[in-house]
PDB file of C-alpha atoms in Angstrom:
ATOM      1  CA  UNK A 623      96.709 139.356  64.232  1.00  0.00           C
ATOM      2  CA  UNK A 624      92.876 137.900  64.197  1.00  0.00           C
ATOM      3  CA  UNK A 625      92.753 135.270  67.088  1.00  0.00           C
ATOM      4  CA  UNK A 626      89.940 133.549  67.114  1.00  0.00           C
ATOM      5  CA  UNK A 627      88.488 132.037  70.300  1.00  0.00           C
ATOM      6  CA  UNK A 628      86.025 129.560  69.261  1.00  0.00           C
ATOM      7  CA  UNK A 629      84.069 127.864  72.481  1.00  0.00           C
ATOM      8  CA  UNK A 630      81.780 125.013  71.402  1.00  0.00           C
ATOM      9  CA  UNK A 631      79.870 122.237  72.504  1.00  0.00           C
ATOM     10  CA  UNK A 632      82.044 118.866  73.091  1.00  0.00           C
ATOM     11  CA  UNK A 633      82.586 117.127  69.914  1.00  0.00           C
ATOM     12  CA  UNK A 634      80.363 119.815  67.796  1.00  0.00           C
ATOM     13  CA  UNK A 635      83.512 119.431  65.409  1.00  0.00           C
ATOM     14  CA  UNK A 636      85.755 117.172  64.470  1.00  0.00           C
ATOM     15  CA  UNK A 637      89.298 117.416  63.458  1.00  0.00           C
ATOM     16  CA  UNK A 638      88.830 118.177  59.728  1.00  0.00           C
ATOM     17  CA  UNK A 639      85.808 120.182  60.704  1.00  0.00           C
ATOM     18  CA  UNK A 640      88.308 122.158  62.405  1.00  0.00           C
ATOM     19  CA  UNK A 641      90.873 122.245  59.797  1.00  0.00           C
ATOM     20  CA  UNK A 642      87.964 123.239  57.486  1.00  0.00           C
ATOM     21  CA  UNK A 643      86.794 126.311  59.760  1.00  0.00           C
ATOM     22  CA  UNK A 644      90.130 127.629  60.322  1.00  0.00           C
ATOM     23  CA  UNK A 645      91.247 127.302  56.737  1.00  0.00           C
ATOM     24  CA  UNK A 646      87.919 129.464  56.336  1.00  0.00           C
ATOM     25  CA  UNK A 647      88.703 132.110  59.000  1.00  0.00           C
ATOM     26  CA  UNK A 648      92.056 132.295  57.934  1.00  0.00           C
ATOM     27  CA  UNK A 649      90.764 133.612  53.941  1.00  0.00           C
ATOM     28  CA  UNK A 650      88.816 136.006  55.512  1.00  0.00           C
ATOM     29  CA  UNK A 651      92.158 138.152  56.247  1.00  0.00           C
ATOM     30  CA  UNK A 652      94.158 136.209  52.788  1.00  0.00           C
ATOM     31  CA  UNK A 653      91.671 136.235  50.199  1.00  0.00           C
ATOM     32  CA  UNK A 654      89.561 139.551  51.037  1.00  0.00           C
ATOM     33  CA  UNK A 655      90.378 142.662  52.407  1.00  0.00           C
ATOM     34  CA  UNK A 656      93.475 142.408  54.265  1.00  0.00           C
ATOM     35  CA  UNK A 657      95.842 139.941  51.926  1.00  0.00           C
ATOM     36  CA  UNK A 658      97.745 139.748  55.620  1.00  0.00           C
ATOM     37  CA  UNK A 659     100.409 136.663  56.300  1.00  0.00           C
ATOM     38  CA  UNK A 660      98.969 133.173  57.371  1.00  0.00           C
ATOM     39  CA  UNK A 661     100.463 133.165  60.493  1.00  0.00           C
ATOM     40  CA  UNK A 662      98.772 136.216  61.859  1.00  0.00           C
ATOM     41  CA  UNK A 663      95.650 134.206  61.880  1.00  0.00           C
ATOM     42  CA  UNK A 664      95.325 132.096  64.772  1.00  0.00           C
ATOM     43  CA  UNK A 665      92.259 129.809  65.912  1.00  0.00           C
ATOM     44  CA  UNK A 666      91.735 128.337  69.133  1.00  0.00           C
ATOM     45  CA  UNK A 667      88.572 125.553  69.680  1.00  0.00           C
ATOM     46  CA  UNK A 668      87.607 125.181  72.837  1.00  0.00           C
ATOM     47  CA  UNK A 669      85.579 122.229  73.763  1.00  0.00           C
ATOM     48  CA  UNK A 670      83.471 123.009  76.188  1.00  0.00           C
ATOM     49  CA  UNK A 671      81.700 119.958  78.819  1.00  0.00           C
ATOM     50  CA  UNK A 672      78.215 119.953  78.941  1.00  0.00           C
ATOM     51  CA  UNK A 673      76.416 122.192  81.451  1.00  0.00           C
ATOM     52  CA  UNK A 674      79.403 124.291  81.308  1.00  0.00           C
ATOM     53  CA  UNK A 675      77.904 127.169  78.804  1.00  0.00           C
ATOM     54  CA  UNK A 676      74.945 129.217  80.207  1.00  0.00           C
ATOM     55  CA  UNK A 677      72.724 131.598  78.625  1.00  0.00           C
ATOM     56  CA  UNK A 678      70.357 133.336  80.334  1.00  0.00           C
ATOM     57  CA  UNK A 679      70.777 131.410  83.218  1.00  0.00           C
ATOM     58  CA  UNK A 680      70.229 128.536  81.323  1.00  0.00           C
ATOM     59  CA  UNK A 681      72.442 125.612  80.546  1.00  0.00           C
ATOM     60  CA  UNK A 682      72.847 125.861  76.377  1.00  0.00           C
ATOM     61  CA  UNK A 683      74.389 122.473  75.321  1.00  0.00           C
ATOM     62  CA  UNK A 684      74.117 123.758  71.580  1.00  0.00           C
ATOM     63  CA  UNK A 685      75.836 127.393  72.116  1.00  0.00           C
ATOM     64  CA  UNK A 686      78.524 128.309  70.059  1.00  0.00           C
ATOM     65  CA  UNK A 687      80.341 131.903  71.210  1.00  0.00           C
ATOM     66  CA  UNK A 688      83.001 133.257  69.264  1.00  0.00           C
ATOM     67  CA  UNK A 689      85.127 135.984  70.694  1.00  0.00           C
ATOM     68  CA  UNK A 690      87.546 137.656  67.715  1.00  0.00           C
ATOM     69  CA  UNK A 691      90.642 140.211  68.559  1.00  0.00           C
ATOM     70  CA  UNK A 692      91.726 141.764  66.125  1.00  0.00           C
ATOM     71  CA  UNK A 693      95.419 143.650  66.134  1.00  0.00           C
ATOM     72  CA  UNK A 694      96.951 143.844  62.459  1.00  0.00           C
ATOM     73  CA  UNK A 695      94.280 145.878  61.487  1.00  0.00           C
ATOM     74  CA  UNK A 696      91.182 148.358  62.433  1.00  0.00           C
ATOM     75  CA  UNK A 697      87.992 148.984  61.267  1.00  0.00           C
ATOM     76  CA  UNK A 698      87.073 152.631  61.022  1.00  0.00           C
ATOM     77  CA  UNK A 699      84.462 152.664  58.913  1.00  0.00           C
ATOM     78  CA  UNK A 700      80.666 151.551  60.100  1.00  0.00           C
ATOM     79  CA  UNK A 701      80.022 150.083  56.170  1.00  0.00           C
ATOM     80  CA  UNK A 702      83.661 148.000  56.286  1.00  0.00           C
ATOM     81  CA  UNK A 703      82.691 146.555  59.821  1.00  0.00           C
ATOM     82  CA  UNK A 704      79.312 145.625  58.730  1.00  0.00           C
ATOM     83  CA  UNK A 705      80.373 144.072  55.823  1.00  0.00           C
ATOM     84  CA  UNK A 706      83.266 142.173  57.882  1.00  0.00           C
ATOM     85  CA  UNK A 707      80.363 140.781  59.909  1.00  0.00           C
ATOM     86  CA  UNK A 708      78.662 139.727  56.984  1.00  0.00           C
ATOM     87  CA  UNK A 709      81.357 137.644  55.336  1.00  0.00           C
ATOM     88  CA  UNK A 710      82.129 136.286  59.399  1.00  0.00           C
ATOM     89  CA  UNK A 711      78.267 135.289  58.610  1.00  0.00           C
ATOM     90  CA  UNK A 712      78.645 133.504  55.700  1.00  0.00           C
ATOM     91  CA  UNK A 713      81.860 131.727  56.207  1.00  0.00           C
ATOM     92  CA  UNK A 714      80.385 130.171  59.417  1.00  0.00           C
ATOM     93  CA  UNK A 715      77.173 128.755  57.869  1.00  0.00           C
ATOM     94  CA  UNK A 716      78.426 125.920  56.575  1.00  0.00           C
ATOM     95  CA  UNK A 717      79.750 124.651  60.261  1.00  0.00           C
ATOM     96  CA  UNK A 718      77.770 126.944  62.711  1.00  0.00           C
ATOM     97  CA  UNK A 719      74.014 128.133  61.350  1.00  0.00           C
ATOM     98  CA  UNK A 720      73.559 125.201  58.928  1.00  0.00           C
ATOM     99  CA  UNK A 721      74.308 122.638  61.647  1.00  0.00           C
ATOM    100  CA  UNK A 722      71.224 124.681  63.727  1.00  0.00           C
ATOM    101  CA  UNK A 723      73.672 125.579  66.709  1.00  0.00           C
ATOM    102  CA  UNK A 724      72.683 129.020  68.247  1.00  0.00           C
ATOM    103  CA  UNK A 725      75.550 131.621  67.791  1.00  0.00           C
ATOM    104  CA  UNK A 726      77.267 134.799  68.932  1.00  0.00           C
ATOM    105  CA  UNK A 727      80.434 136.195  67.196  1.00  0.00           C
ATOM    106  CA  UNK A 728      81.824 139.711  68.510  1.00  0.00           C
ATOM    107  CA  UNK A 729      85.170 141.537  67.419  1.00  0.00           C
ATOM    108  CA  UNK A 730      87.731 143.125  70.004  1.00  0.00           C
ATOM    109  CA  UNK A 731      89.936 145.448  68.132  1.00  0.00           C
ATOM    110  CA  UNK A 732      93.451 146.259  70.211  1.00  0.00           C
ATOM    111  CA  UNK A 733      95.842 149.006  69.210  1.00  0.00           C
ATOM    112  CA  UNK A 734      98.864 147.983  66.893  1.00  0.00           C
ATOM    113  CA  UNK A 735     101.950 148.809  69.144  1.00  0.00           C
ATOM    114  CA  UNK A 736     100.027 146.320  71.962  1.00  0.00           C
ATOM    115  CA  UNK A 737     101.266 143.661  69.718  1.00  0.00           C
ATOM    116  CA  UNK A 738     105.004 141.595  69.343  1.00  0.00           C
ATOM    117  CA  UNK A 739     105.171 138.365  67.035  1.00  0.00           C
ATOM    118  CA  UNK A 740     108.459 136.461  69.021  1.00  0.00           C
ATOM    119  CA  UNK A 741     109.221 139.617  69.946  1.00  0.00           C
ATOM    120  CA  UNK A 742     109.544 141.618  66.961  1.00  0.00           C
ATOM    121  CA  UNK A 743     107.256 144.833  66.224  1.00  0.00           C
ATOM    122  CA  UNK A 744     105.351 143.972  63.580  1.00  0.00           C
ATOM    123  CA  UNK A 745     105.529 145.860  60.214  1.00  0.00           C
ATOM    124  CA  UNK A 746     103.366 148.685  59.155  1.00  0.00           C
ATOM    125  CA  UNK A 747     100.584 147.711  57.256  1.00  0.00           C
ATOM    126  CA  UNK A 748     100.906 147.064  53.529  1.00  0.00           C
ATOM    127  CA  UNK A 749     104.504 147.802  54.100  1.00  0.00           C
ATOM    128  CA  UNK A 750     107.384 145.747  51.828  1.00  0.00           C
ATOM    129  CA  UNK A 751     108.103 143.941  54.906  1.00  0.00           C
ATOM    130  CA  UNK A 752     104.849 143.148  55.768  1.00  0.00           C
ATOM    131  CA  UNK A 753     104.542 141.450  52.525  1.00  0.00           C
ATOM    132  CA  UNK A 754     107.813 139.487  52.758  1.00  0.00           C
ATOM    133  CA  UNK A 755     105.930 138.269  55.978  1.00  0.00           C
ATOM    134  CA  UNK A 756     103.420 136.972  53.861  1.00  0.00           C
ATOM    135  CA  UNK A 757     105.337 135.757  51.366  1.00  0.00           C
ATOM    136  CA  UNK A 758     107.529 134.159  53.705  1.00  0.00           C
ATOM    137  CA  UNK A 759     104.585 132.546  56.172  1.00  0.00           C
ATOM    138  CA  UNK A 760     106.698 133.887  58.966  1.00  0.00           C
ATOM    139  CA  UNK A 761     107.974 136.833  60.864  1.00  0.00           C
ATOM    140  CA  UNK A 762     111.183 138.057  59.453  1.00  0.00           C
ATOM    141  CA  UNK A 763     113.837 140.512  61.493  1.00  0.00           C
ATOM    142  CA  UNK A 764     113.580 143.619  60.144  1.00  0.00           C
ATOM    143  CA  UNK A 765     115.004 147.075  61.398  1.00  0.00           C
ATOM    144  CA  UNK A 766     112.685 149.296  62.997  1.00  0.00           C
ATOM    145  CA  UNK A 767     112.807 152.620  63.377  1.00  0.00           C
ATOM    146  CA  UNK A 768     112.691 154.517  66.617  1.00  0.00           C
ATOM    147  CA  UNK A 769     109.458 155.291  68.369  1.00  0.00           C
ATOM    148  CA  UNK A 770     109.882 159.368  68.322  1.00  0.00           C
TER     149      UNK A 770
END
C-alpha cells in the first residue's frame, strides 16, 4: 500500500483539488511502474491551522510536508528510487511547486508481511491474485499458504 499523508496549510486545496491530487498519486502506482490495485493507494489531507507548522523554529503558513509509506512494494535500486522521486516531483507541480508553496516529500518503506488489507495477507507481487485485486478494485479471499 502507498499511504500518503499530506499536511497542508488550511484551505491550500479544495475538494476537487483534492480529488485531482489523489487521482494523481494514485497513477503513480496504476499507470507506471507498479500497475498495483486502486485501493492500495490511500491519501489522507490534513488541514493544518495556522501557526501550527514550524520550520526552523519558525511558523511556515505556506509549508506543505508529505510523509509517504510505502508497503506493496520496495525500492532496491538507487536509479528506481530516484526516478520515483522524480515523477513524485512532477505530479505535484501542478498543485504544490506551481502554486509557490515550499515542500518536503519523504518515503517510509515497511516490510510486506507488516501489512493485512481487512485482515487478509496480501498477495505476492505480480501474482494472479494480485491482479484479480486489481481487476476487482478490492481485496479478494484467497488461500494462503503457510508461513514455513
Amino acid at each position: 500500500m502507498p499511504y500518503w499523508e499530506i499536511f497542508t496549510p488550511e484551505n491550500a486545496f479544495t475538494p476537487q483539488d483534492k480529488e485531482q491530487l489523489s487521482q494523481r498519486i494514485t497513477s503513480l502506482y496504476t499507470d507506471y511502474a507498479y500497475d498495483l490495485p486502486k485501493f492500495y493507494v490511500v491519501v489522507l489531507f490534513k488541514d493544518m491551522p495556522a501557526n501550527t507548522m514550524y520550520v526552523g523554529g519558525k511558523a511556515n503558513n505556506n509549508f506543505i510536508r508529505i510523509r509517504v509509506d510505502h508497503i506493496a512494494r520496495q525500492m532496491d535500486d538507487p536509479e528506481l528510487r530516484f526516478l520515483c522521486m522524480e515523477v513524485i516531483e512532477e505530479k505535484l507541480a501542478p498543485l504544490v511547486k506551481d502554486r509557490g508553496y515550499d515542500w518536503e516529500v519523504h518515503i517510509d518503506e515497511t516490510p510486506m508481511d507488516l501489512w493485512r488489507v481487512q485482515g487478509i495477507v496480501p498477495p505476492p507481487p505480480e501474482s494472479d491474485i494480485e491482479k484479480l485485486w486489481a481487476r476487482e478494485n478490492r481485496p479478494v479471499p484467497y488461500e494462503q499458504l503457510a508461513a514455513g
